[in-house]
PDB file of C-alpha atoms in Angstrom:
ATOM      1  CA  MET S1498       0.056   0.053   0.291  1.00  0.00           C
ATOM      2  CA  GLN S1499       1.373   3.834  -1.343  1.00  0.00           C
ATOM      3  CA  LYS S1500      -0.725   5.872   1.229  1.00  0.00           C
ATOM      4  CA  SER S1501      -1.230   5.637   5.237  1.00  0.00           C
ATOM      5  CA  HIS S1502      -4.478   3.719   5.772  1.00  0.00           C
ATOM      6  CA  PRO S1503      -6.853   4.208   8.562  1.00  0.00           C
ATOM      7  CA  PHE S1504      -6.514   0.602   9.882  1.00  0.00           C
ATOM      8  CA  GLN S1505      -3.369   0.993   9.433  1.00  0.00           C
ATOM      9  CA  PRO S1506      -2.402  -0.093  13.086  1.00  0.00           C
ATOM     10  CA  LEU S1507      -4.126  -3.605  11.518  1.00  0.00           C
ATOM     11  CA  LEU S1508      -1.912  -3.595   9.135  1.00  0.00           C
ATOM     12  CA  LEU S1509       1.986  -4.029  11.866  1.00  0.00           C
ATOM     13  CA  LEU S1510      -0.148  -7.172  12.523  1.00  0.00           C
ATOM     14  CA  PHE S1511       0.742 -10.343  11.330  1.00  0.00           C
ATOM     15  CA  PHE S1512      -1.218 -11.288   9.590  1.00  0.00           C
ATOM     16  CA  PHE S1513      -4.587  -9.459   7.805  1.00  0.00           C
ATOM     17  CA  GLY S1514      -5.955  -8.433  10.109  1.00  0.00           C
ATOM     18  CA  TYR S1515     -12.970 -13.527   4.669  1.00  0.00           C
ATOM     19  CA  LEU S1516     -12.528 -14.044   1.993  1.00  0.00           C
ATOM     20  CA  LEU S1517     -14.075 -15.093   1.778  1.00  0.00           C
ATOM     21  CA  THR S1518     -14.271 -14.728  -2.157  1.00  0.00           C
ATOM     22  CA  ALA S1519     -14.031 -13.481  -4.997  1.00  0.00           C
ATOM     23  CA  LEU S1520     -14.907 -12.405  -7.854  1.00  0.00           C
ATOM     24  CA  ILE S1521     -17.710 -14.356  -8.104  1.00  0.00           C
ATOM     25  CA  ALA S1522     -17.874 -17.511  -5.387  1.00  0.00           C
ATOM     26  CA  CYS S1523     -16.043 -16.826  -2.565  1.00  0.00           C
ATOM     27  CA  ALA S1524     -18.149 -18.239  -0.162  1.00  0.00           C
ATOM     28  CA  PRO S1525     -18.218 -19.797   3.298  1.00  0.00           C
ATOM     29  CA  ALA S1526     -19.140 -23.567   2.665  1.00  0.00           C
ATOM     30  CA  GLY S1527     -22.414 -24.168   2.681  1.00  0.00           C
ATOM     31  CA  THR S1528     -25.326 -23.823   5.987  1.00  0.00           C
ATOM     32  CA  PRO S1529     -28.956 -23.612   4.887  1.00  0.00           C
ATOM     33  CA  ARG S1530     -31.567 -20.145   5.807  1.00  0.00           C
ATOM     34  CA  ASP S1531     -33.240 -20.639   8.553  1.00  0.00           C
ATOM     35  CA  SER S1532     -34.741 -17.394   9.148  1.00  0.00           C
ATOM     36  CA  VAL S1533     -37.458 -16.168   6.922  1.00  0.00           C
ATOM     37  CA  ALA S1534     -38.428 -12.495   5.092  1.00  0.00           C
ATOM     38  CA  ILE S1535     -38.347  -9.490   7.322  1.00  0.00           C
ATOM     39  CA  ALA S1536     -40.326  -6.167   6.570  1.00  0.00           C
ATOM     40  CA  PRO S1537     -38.313  -4.204   6.580  1.00  0.00           C
ATOM     41  CA  ARG S1538     -39.086  -0.670   9.831  1.00  0.00           C
ATOM     42  CA  PRO S1539     -37.543   1.903  10.764  1.00  0.00           C
ATOM     43  CA  ALA S1540     -36.178   0.881  13.759  1.00  0.00           C
ATOM     44  CA  LEU S1541     -34.471  -2.122  12.890  1.00  0.00           C
ATOM     45  CA  LEU S1542     -30.775  -3.315  11.738  1.00  0.00           C
ATOM     46  CA  ARG S1543     -31.973  -6.052   9.685  1.00  0.00           C
ATOM     47  CA  ILE S1544     -28.494  -7.674   9.322  1.00  0.00           C
ATOM     48  CA  GLY S1545     -27.784 -10.241   6.758  1.00  0.00           C
ATOM     49  CA  ILE S1546     -25.200 -13.466   7.616  1.00  0.00           C
ATOM     50  CA  THR S1547     -24.063 -17.476   6.609  1.00  0.00           C
ATOM     51  CA  ALA S1548     -23.763 -18.119   9.480  1.00  0.00           C
ATOM     52  CA  ASN S1549     -20.492 -21.089   9.401  1.00  0.00           C
ATOM     53  CA  ALA S1550     -17.715 -18.497   9.393  1.00  0.00           C
ATOM     54  CA  PRO S1551     -15.799 -19.185  12.874  1.00  0.00           C
ATOM     55  CA  PRO S1552     -14.679 -16.993  14.197  1.00  0.00           C
ATOM     56  CA  LEU S1553     -15.466 -13.727  12.554  1.00  0.00           C
ATOM     57  CA  ILE S1554     -19.693 -15.398  12.315  1.00  0.00           C
ATOM     58  CA  TYR S1555     -21.796 -18.541  12.938  1.00  0.00           C
ATOM     59  CA  LYS S1556     -23.579 -19.918  15.204  1.00  0.00           C
ATOM     60  CA  GLU S1557     -23.457 -21.487  18.735  1.00  0.00           C
ATOM     61  CA  GLY S1558     -26.834 -23.197  19.916  1.00  0.00           C
ATOM     62  CA  ARG S1559     -29.921 -20.605  19.295  1.00  0.00           C
ATOM     63  CA  ARG S1560     -27.358 -17.548  19.587  1.00  0.00           C
ATOM     64  CA  PHE S1561     -25.061 -15.593  16.861  1.00  0.00           C
ATOM     65  CA  THR S1562     -21.579 -14.799  17.945  1.00  0.00           C
ATOM     66  CA  GLY S1563     -18.250 -13.613  16.072  1.00  0.00           C
ATOM     67  CA  LEU S1564     -16.341 -10.782  15.436  1.00  0.00           C
ATOM     68  CA  GLU S1565     -19.155  -9.365  12.841  1.00  0.00           C
ATOM     69  CA  ALA S1566     -22.187 -10.338  15.254  1.00  0.00           C
ATOM     70  CA  ASP S1567     -20.179  -8.574  17.591  1.00  0.00           C
ATOM     71  CA  PHE S1568     -19.822  -5.305  15.033  1.00  0.00           C
ATOM     72  CA  ALA S1569     -23.972  -5.950  13.957  1.00  0.00           C
ATOM     73  CA  ARG S1570     -25.113  -5.508  17.494  1.00  0.00           C
ATOM     74  CA  LYS S1571     -22.279  -2.534  19.016  1.00  0.00           C
ATOM     75  CA  LEU S1572     -23.604  -1.119  15.344  1.00  0.00           C
ATOM     76  CA  ALA S1573     -28.022  -1.386  15.646  1.00  0.00           C
ATOM     77  CA  ARG S1574     -26.460   0.387  19.545  1.00  0.00           C
ATOM     78  CA  TYR S1575     -25.313   2.993  17.752  1.00  0.00           C
ATOM     79  CA  THR S1576     -28.188   3.690  14.810  1.00  0.00           C
ATOM     80  CA  GLY S1577     -31.059   3.343  17.585  1.00  0.00           C
ATOM     81  CA  LYS S1578     -32.211  -0.425  16.554  1.00  0.00           C
ATOM     82  CA  LYS S1579     -33.096  -2.959  17.394  1.00  0.00           C
ATOM     83  CA  ALA S1580     -30.628  -5.638  15.890  1.00  0.00           C
ATOM     84  CA  LYS S1581     -32.621  -8.439  13.706  1.00  0.00           C
ATOM     85  CA  PHE S1582     -30.456 -11.014  12.080  1.00  0.00           C
ATOM     86  CA  ILE S1583     -31.236 -12.909   8.972  1.00  0.00           C
ATOM     87  CA  ASN S1584     -29.039 -16.080   8.050  1.00  0.00           C
ATOM     88  CA  LEU S1585     -29.756 -17.069   4.522  1.00  0.00           C
ATOM     89  CA  ASP S1586     -27.231 -19.286   2.314  1.00  0.00           C
ATOM     90  CA  TRP S1587     -24.174 -17.019   0.829  1.00  0.00           C
ATOM     91  CA  ASP S1588     -25.283 -16.696  -3.035  1.00  0.00           C
ATOM     92  CA  GLU S1589     -28.823 -14.726  -1.162  1.00  0.00           C
ATOM     93  CA  LEU S1590     -26.949 -12.329   0.491  1.00  0.00           C
ATOM     94  CA  ILE S1591     -26.294  -9.820  -2.288  1.00  0.00           C
ATOM     95  CA  PRO S1592     -30.388 -10.241  -3.984  1.00  0.00           C
ATOM     96  CA  ALA S1593     -31.688 -10.370  -0.567  1.00  0.00           C
ATOM     97  CA  LEU S1594     -30.066  -7.145   0.227  1.00  0.00           C
ATOM     98  CA  GLU S1595     -30.928  -5.797  -3.310  1.00  0.00           C
ATOM     99  CA  ALA S1596     -34.361  -6.685  -3.064  1.00  0.00           C
ATOM    100  CA  ASP S1597     -34.088  -4.642   0.304  1.00  0.00           C
ATOM    101  CA  LYS S1598     -34.866  -8.359   2.086  1.00  0.00           C
ATOM    102  CA  ILE S1599     -32.110  -6.952   4.372  1.00  0.00           C
ATOM    103  CA  ASP S1600     -30.273  -3.409   5.197  1.00  0.00           C
ATOM    104  CA  ILE S1601     -26.408  -4.671   5.670  1.00  0.00           C
ATOM    105  CA  ILE S1602     -24.591  -7.468   5.131  1.00  0.00           C
ATOM    106  CA  MET S1603     -22.553  -8.494   7.940  1.00  0.00           C
ATOM    107  CA  SER S1604     -21.061 -11.930   7.123  1.00  0.00           C
ATOM    108  CA  ALA S1605     -16.889 -11.670   6.266  1.00  0.00           C
ATOM    109  CA  MET S1606     -17.231 -10.226   2.406  1.00  0.00           C
ATOM    110  CA  THR S1607     -14.450  -8.915   1.034  1.00  0.00           C
ATOM    111  CA  ILE S1608     -14.038  -6.162  -1.620  1.00  0.00           C
ATOM    112  CA  THR S1609     -14.313  -7.144  -5.003  1.00  0.00           C
ATOM    113  CA  GLN S1610     -14.620  -5.068  -8.026  1.00  0.00           C
ATOM    114  CA  ALA S1611     -17.356  -7.369  -9.164  1.00  0.00           C
ATOM    115  CA  ARG S1612     -19.859  -6.659  -5.924  1.00  0.00           C
ATOM    116  CA  GLN S1613     -18.538  -2.826  -6.351  1.00  0.00           C
ATOM    117  CA  TYR S1614     -21.605  -3.233 -10.018  1.00  0.00           C
ATOM    118  CA  ARG S1615     -23.741  -3.894  -7.036  1.00  0.00           C
ATOM    119  CA  ILE S1616     -22.925  -2.593  -3.507  1.00  0.00           C
ATOM    120  CA  ALA S1617     -21.855  -0.171  -2.677  1.00  0.00           C
ATOM    121  CA  PHE S1618     -19.286  -1.062   1.074  1.00  0.00           C
ATOM    122  CA  THR S1619     -18.451   0.206   4.215  1.00  0.00           C
ATOM    123  CA  ASN S1620     -14.643   1.439   4.474  1.00  0.00           C
ATOM    124  CA  PRO S1621     -12.874  -1.687   5.142  1.00  0.00           C
ATOM    125  CA  TYR S1622     -12.646  -3.186   8.831  1.00  0.00           C
ATOM    126  CA  LEU S1623      -9.941  -6.496   8.421  1.00  0.00           C
ATOM    127  CA  ARG S1624      -7.690  -6.927   5.688  1.00  0.00           C
ATOM    128  CA  SER S1625      -7.456 -10.460   4.946  1.00  0.00           C
ATOM    129  CA  GLY S1626      -6.260 -13.474   2.532  1.00  0.00           C
ATOM    130  CA  GLN S1627      -5.238 -16.998   1.844  1.00  0.00           C
ATOM    131  CA  ILE S1628      -2.888 -17.881   4.033  1.00  0.00           C
ATOM    132  CA  LEU S1629      -1.537 -21.556   4.815  1.00  0.00           C
ATOM    133  CA  LEU S1630      -2.677 -24.051   8.108  1.00  0.00           C
ATOM    134  CA  VAL S1631       0.371 -26.819   8.497  1.00  0.00           C
ATOM    135  CA  ARG S1632       1.277 -29.034  11.164  1.00  0.00           C
ATOM    136  CA  LEU S1633       3.220 -27.423  13.546  1.00  0.00           C
ATOM    137  CA  GLN S1634       6.872 -30.593  13.797  1.00  0.00           C
ATOM    138  CA  GLU S1635       6.610 -28.873   9.700  1.00  0.00           C
ATOM    139  CA  LYS S1636       6.308 -25.627   9.656  1.00  0.00           C
ATOM    140  CA  SER S1637       9.869 -25.175   8.493  1.00  0.00           C
ATOM    141  CA  ARG S1638       8.759 -26.616   5.402  1.00  0.00           C
ATOM    142  CA  PHE S1639       6.641 -24.142   3.986  1.00  0.00           C
ATOM    143  CA  SER S1640       8.268 -20.766   6.108  1.00  0.00           C
ATOM    144  CA  THR S1641       7.772 -19.361   2.053  1.00  0.00           C
ATOM    145  CA  GLY S1642       4.126 -19.409   2.050  1.00  0.00           C
ATOM    146  CA  ILE S1643       2.633 -20.464  -1.280  1.00  0.00           C
ATOM    147  CA  TYR S1644       6.133 -20.654  -2.274  1.00  0.00           C
ATOM    148  CA  SER S1645       7.052 -23.390  -0.569  1.00  0.00           C
ATOM    149  CA  LEU S1646       3.807 -25.466  -2.682  1.00  0.00           C
ATOM    150  CA  MET S1647       5.266 -24.824  -5.944  1.00  0.00           C
ATOM    151  CA  ASN S1648       7.338 -27.562  -7.529  1.00  0.00           C
ATOM    152  CA  SER S1649       6.551 -29.974  -5.162  1.00  0.00           C
ATOM    153  CA  SER S1650       4.276 -32.649  -4.338  1.00  0.00           C
ATOM    154  CA  TYR S1651       2.144 -31.630  -1.428  1.00  0.00           C
ATOM    155  CA  VAL S1652      -0.815 -32.606  -0.955  1.00  0.00           C
ATOM    156  CA  ILE S1653      -3.360 -29.364  -0.605  1.00  0.00           C
ATOM    157  CA  GLY S1654      -6.572 -28.496   1.521  1.00  0.00           C
ATOM    158  CA  LEU S1655      -9.100 -26.518  -0.427  1.00  0.00           C
ATOM    159  CA  ILE S1656     -13.044 -26.105   0.087  1.00  0.00           C
ATOM    160  CA  LYS S1657     -14.598 -25.925  -3.408  1.00  0.00           C
ATOM    161  CA  ASN S1658     -15.026 -22.282  -5.046  1.00  0.00           C
ATOM    162  CA  THR S1659     -13.713 -21.260  -2.811  1.00  0.00           C
ATOM    163  CA  THR S1660     -10.541 -18.035  -3.485  1.00  0.00           C
ATOM    164  CA  GLY S1661      -7.736 -20.202  -1.983  1.00  0.00           C
ATOM    165  CA  ASP S1662      -9.550 -22.863  -4.529  1.00  0.00           C
ATOM    166  CA  LEU S1663      -9.295 -20.534  -7.150  1.00  0.00           C
ATOM    167  CA  PHE S1664      -5.736 -19.123  -5.915  1.00  0.00           C
ATOM    168  CA  ILE S1665      -3.981 -22.584  -6.418  1.00  0.00           C
ATOM    169  CA  THR S1666      -5.306 -23.785  -9.175  1.00  0.00           C
ATOM    170  CA  SER S1667      -4.452 -21.054 -11.384  1.00  0.00           C
ATOM    171  CA  THR S1668      -1.566 -20.175  -9.727  1.00  0.00           C
ATOM    172  CA  ILE S1669      -0.355 -24.233  -9.352  1.00  0.00           C
ATOM    173  CA  ASN S1670       0.166 -26.178 -12.280  1.00  0.00           C
ATOM    174  CA  GLY S1671      -0.607 -29.605 -11.548  1.00  0.00           C
ATOM    175  CA  ALA S1672      -1.386 -28.616  -8.557  1.00  0.00           C
ATOM    176  CA  ARG S1673      -2.536 -31.935  -5.678  1.00  0.00           C
ATOM    177  CA  VAL S1674      -4.920 -31.118  -4.433  1.00  0.00           C
ATOM    178  CA  LYS S1675      -7.880 -32.677  -2.092  1.00  0.00           C
ATOM    179  CA  TYR S1676     -12.003 -30.603  -1.749  1.00  0.00           C
ATOM    180  CA  PHE S1677     -13.891 -30.772   0.841  1.00  0.00           C
ATOM    181  CA  THR S1678     -17.579 -28.884   1.908  1.00  0.00           C
ATOM    182  CA  GLU S1679     -16.231 -27.977   4.940  1.00  0.00           C
ATOM    183  CA  PRO S1680     -13.581 -26.399   6.442  1.00  0.00           C
ATOM    184  CA  ASP S1681     -13.934 -29.314  10.347  1.00  0.00           C
ATOM    185  CA  ASP S1682     -13.389 -31.768   7.870  1.00  0.00           C
ATOM    186  CA  ALA S1683     -10.306 -30.082   5.630  1.00  0.00           C
ATOM    187  CA  VAL S1684      -8.785 -29.966  10.103  1.00  0.00           C
ATOM    188  CA  GLU S1685      -9.122 -33.015  10.416  1.00  0.00           C
ATOM    189  CA  ALA S1686      -7.411 -34.019   7.364  1.00  0.00           C
ATOM    190  CA  LEU S1687      -4.610 -32.525   8.104  1.00  0.00           C
ATOM    191  CA  ILE S1688      -4.203 -33.731  11.796  1.00  0.00           C
ATOM    192  CA  ASP S1689      -4.598 -37.253   9.954  1.00  0.00           C
ATOM    193  CA  LYS S1690      -1.344 -36.370   7.717  1.00  0.00           C
ATOM    194  CA  GLU S1691      -3.830 -37.020   4.709  1.00  0.00           C
ATOM    195  CA  ILE S1692      -2.488 -33.660   3.208  1.00  0.00           C
ATOM    196  CA  ASP S1693       0.414 -31.299   3.803  1.00  0.00           C
ATOM    197  CA  ALA S1694      -0.945 -27.672   3.906  1.00  0.00           C
ATOM    198  CA  PHE S1695      -5.157 -26.427   4.259  1.00  0.00           C
ATOM    199  CA  VAL S1696      -5.322 -23.105   2.519  1.00  0.00           C
ATOM    200  CA  TYR S1697      -7.900 -20.966   3.394  1.00  0.00           C
ATOM    201  CA  ASP S1698      -9.147 -17.477   4.850  1.00  0.00           C
ATOM    202  CA  ALA S1699      -6.749 -15.728   6.859  1.00  0.00           C
ATOM    203  CA  PRO S1700      -9.094 -15.548  10.457  1.00  0.00           C
ATOM    204  CA  MET S1701     -10.524 -19.217  10.265  1.00  0.00           C
ATOM    205  CA  VAL S1702      -6.922 -20.418   9.756  1.00  0.00           C
ATOM    206  CA  CYS S1703      -5.739 -18.921  12.965  1.00  0.00           C
ATOM    207  CA  TYR S1704      -9.268 -19.756  14.505  1.00  0.00           C
ATOM    208  CA  TYR S1705      -8.655 -23.843  13.622  1.00  0.00           C
ATOM    209  CA  ALA S1706      -5.332 -23.074  15.468  1.00  0.00           C
ATOM    210  CA  ALA S1707      -5.985 -22.300  18.361  1.00  0.00           C
ATOM    211  CA  VAL S1708      -9.155 -24.225  18.686  1.00  0.00           C
ATOM    212  CA  ASN S1709      -6.763 -27.113  17.616  1.00  0.00           C
ATOM    213  CA  GLU S1710      -4.371 -26.332  19.720  1.00  0.00           C
ATOM    214  CA  ASN S1711      -3.698 -29.831  21.525  1.00  0.00           C
ATOM    215  CA  ASN S1712      -3.100 -31.295  17.469  1.00  0.00           C
ATOM    216  CA  LYS S1713       0.066 -29.108  16.820  1.00  0.00           C
ATOM    217  CA  LEU S1714      -1.513 -27.067  14.237  1.00  0.00           C
ATOM    218  CA  SER S1715      -0.834 -24.088  13.376  1.00  0.00           C
ATOM    219  CA  PRO S1716      -0.564 -21.101  10.504  1.00  0.00           C
ATOM    220  CA  ILE S1717       1.729 -19.284   7.921  1.00  0.00           C
ATOM    221  CA  LEU S1718       1.146 -16.019   8.293  1.00  0.00           C
ATOM    222  CA  THR S1719       2.098 -14.943   4.695  1.00  0.00           C
ATOM    223  CA  LEU S1720      -0.534 -13.855   2.892  1.00  0.00           C
ATOM    224  CA  THR S1721      -0.795 -15.419  -0.559  1.00  0.00           C
ATOM    225  CA  THR S1722      -3.087 -12.674  -1.215  1.00  0.00           C
ATOM    226  CA  GLU S1723      -4.346  -9.322   0.021  1.00  0.00           C
ATOM    227  CA  GLU S1724      -7.940  -8.830   0.626  1.00  0.00           C
ATOM    228  CA  TYR S1725     -10.769  -6.688   2.333  1.00  0.00           C
ATOM    229  CA  LEU S1726     -13.679  -7.203   4.181  1.00  0.00           C
ATOM    230  CA  ALA S1727     -16.206  -5.402   4.819  1.00  0.00           C
ATOM    231  CA  TRP S1728     -19.477  -4.982   5.036  1.00  0.00           C
ATOM    232  CA  GLY S1729     -21.487  -4.440   1.929  1.00  0.00           C
ATOM    233  CA  ILE S1730     -25.004  -2.017   1.553  1.00  0.00           C
ATOM    234  CA  ARG S1731     -26.708  -0.817  -0.965  1.00  0.00           C
ATOM    235  CA  LYS S1732     -26.068   1.886  -3.162  1.00  0.00           C
ATOM    236  CA  ASP S1733     -29.160   4.287  -2.717  1.00  0.00           C
ATOM    237  CA  ASN S1734     -29.211   3.655   1.677  1.00  0.00           C
ATOM    238  CA  ILE S1735     -26.536   6.672   1.538  1.00  0.00           C
ATOM    239  CA  VAL S1736     -27.760   7.298   5.337  1.00  0.00           C
ATOM    240  CA  LEU S1737     -26.712   3.508   7.093  1.00  0.00           C
ATOM    241  CA  LEU S1738     -23.711   4.114   4.736  1.00  0.00           C
ATOM    242  CA  GLU S1739     -22.338   7.029   6.770  1.00  0.00           C
ATOM    243  CA  GLN S1740     -23.968   6.226   9.965  1.00  0.00           C
ATOM    244  CA  ALA S1741     -22.164   2.337   9.901  1.00  0.00           C
ATOM    245  CA  ASN S1742     -18.814   4.473   8.961  1.00  0.00           C
ATOM    246  CA  ALA S1743     -18.899   6.788  11.717  1.00  0.00           C
ATOM    247  CA  PHE S1744     -19.538   3.542  13.444  1.00  0.00           C
ATOM    248  CA  LEU S1745     -15.825   2.130  12.829  1.00  0.00           C
ATOM    249  CA  ARG S1746     -14.689   5.146  13.145  1.00  0.00           C
ATOM    250  CA  ASP S1747     -16.045   6.332  16.251  1.00  0.00           C
ATOM    251  CA  LEU S1748     -14.368   2.530  17.270  1.00  0.00           C
ATOM    252  CA  GLN S1749     -10.943   3.662  15.857  1.00  0.00           C
ATOM    253  CA  ASP S1750     -10.960   6.587  17.708  1.00  0.00           C
ATOM    254  CA  ARG S1751     -11.567   4.860  20.486  1.00  0.00           C
ATOM    255  CA  GLN S1752      -9.575   2.222  20.462  1.00  0.00           C
ATOM    256  CA  GLN S1753     -11.794  -0.111  20.201  1.00  0.00           C
ATOM    257  CA  LEU S1754     -11.500  -2.108  16.642  1.00  0.00           C
ATOM    258  CA  LEU S1755      -7.977  -3.429  17.564  1.00  0.00           C
ATOM    259  CA  PRO S1756      -9.344  -5.237  21.285  1.00  0.00           C
ATOM    260  CA  MET S1757     -12.148  -6.207  19.517  1.00  0.00           C
ATOM    261  CA  ILE S1758     -10.532  -8.364  16.482  1.00  0.00           C
ATOM    262  CA  ARG S1759      -7.777  -9.891  19.021  1.00  0.00           C
ATOM    263  CA  SER S1760     -10.872 -11.318  21.160  1.00  0.00           C
ATOM    264  CA  ARG S1761     -11.717 -13.320  18.942  1.00  0.00           C
ATOM    265  CA  ILE S1762      -9.577 -13.865  16.214  1.00  0.00           C
ATOM    266  CA  PRO S1763      -6.171 -15.322  17.474  1.00  0.00           C
ATOM    267  CA  TYR S1764      -2.254 -15.516  16.517  1.00  0.00           C
ATOM    268  CA  MET S1765      -2.418 -11.580  16.088  1.00  0.00           C
TER     269      MET S1765
END
């Protein structure tokens, strides 16, 4: 980056700081919708999510939790509204926003040119990208990140049609890949030595490394792609866009943004 960014402190951390996607389909792996349409109301903030991307947004029992849920509840209070989560399939989020079925997308969505044609984005709150998850005892073999996978016989775990999949298959000729539907399955395969590395979004990789500390997994904190996470808002909803950006600035000014991120994303 050439110029200082208002969220420059995030760049000093090892990361990053989701997609979870690039251009068309970097979706978190399939989560069914469990919410019905809610009509717009002035006192309600309808928050579109796909709750399958810990530590950013997921469900524990009946409650939505994660960094995005923390942000959403605070944003609702900031705007004087009540938060209402609308859990949808990933590919339904933008159409739901365009159809005024939700007010904002807060679901680990990255800013892409394709999406910017359809919706507006707030200022980014997190710099992310694709990194590797490997076994701790083999960490030194992957010290150069993605470059460690080139011209090798390593078996690479990927989630189909995600940023990691698109990046690896377009960058490494003849890559030996094994596809998974859910990241949990890929992590288990890594533990069981069925794959040598798992390529996925930085926040999630750090999360899985932390919760699998006893299994001795480690993230390789070298970004192979650069992506920025932000919240999506309809282009005609200028008021909410300005409120959301003001909310982010307020968190930054009061030095709350970084602690919120650190509380949810390990290895920072």
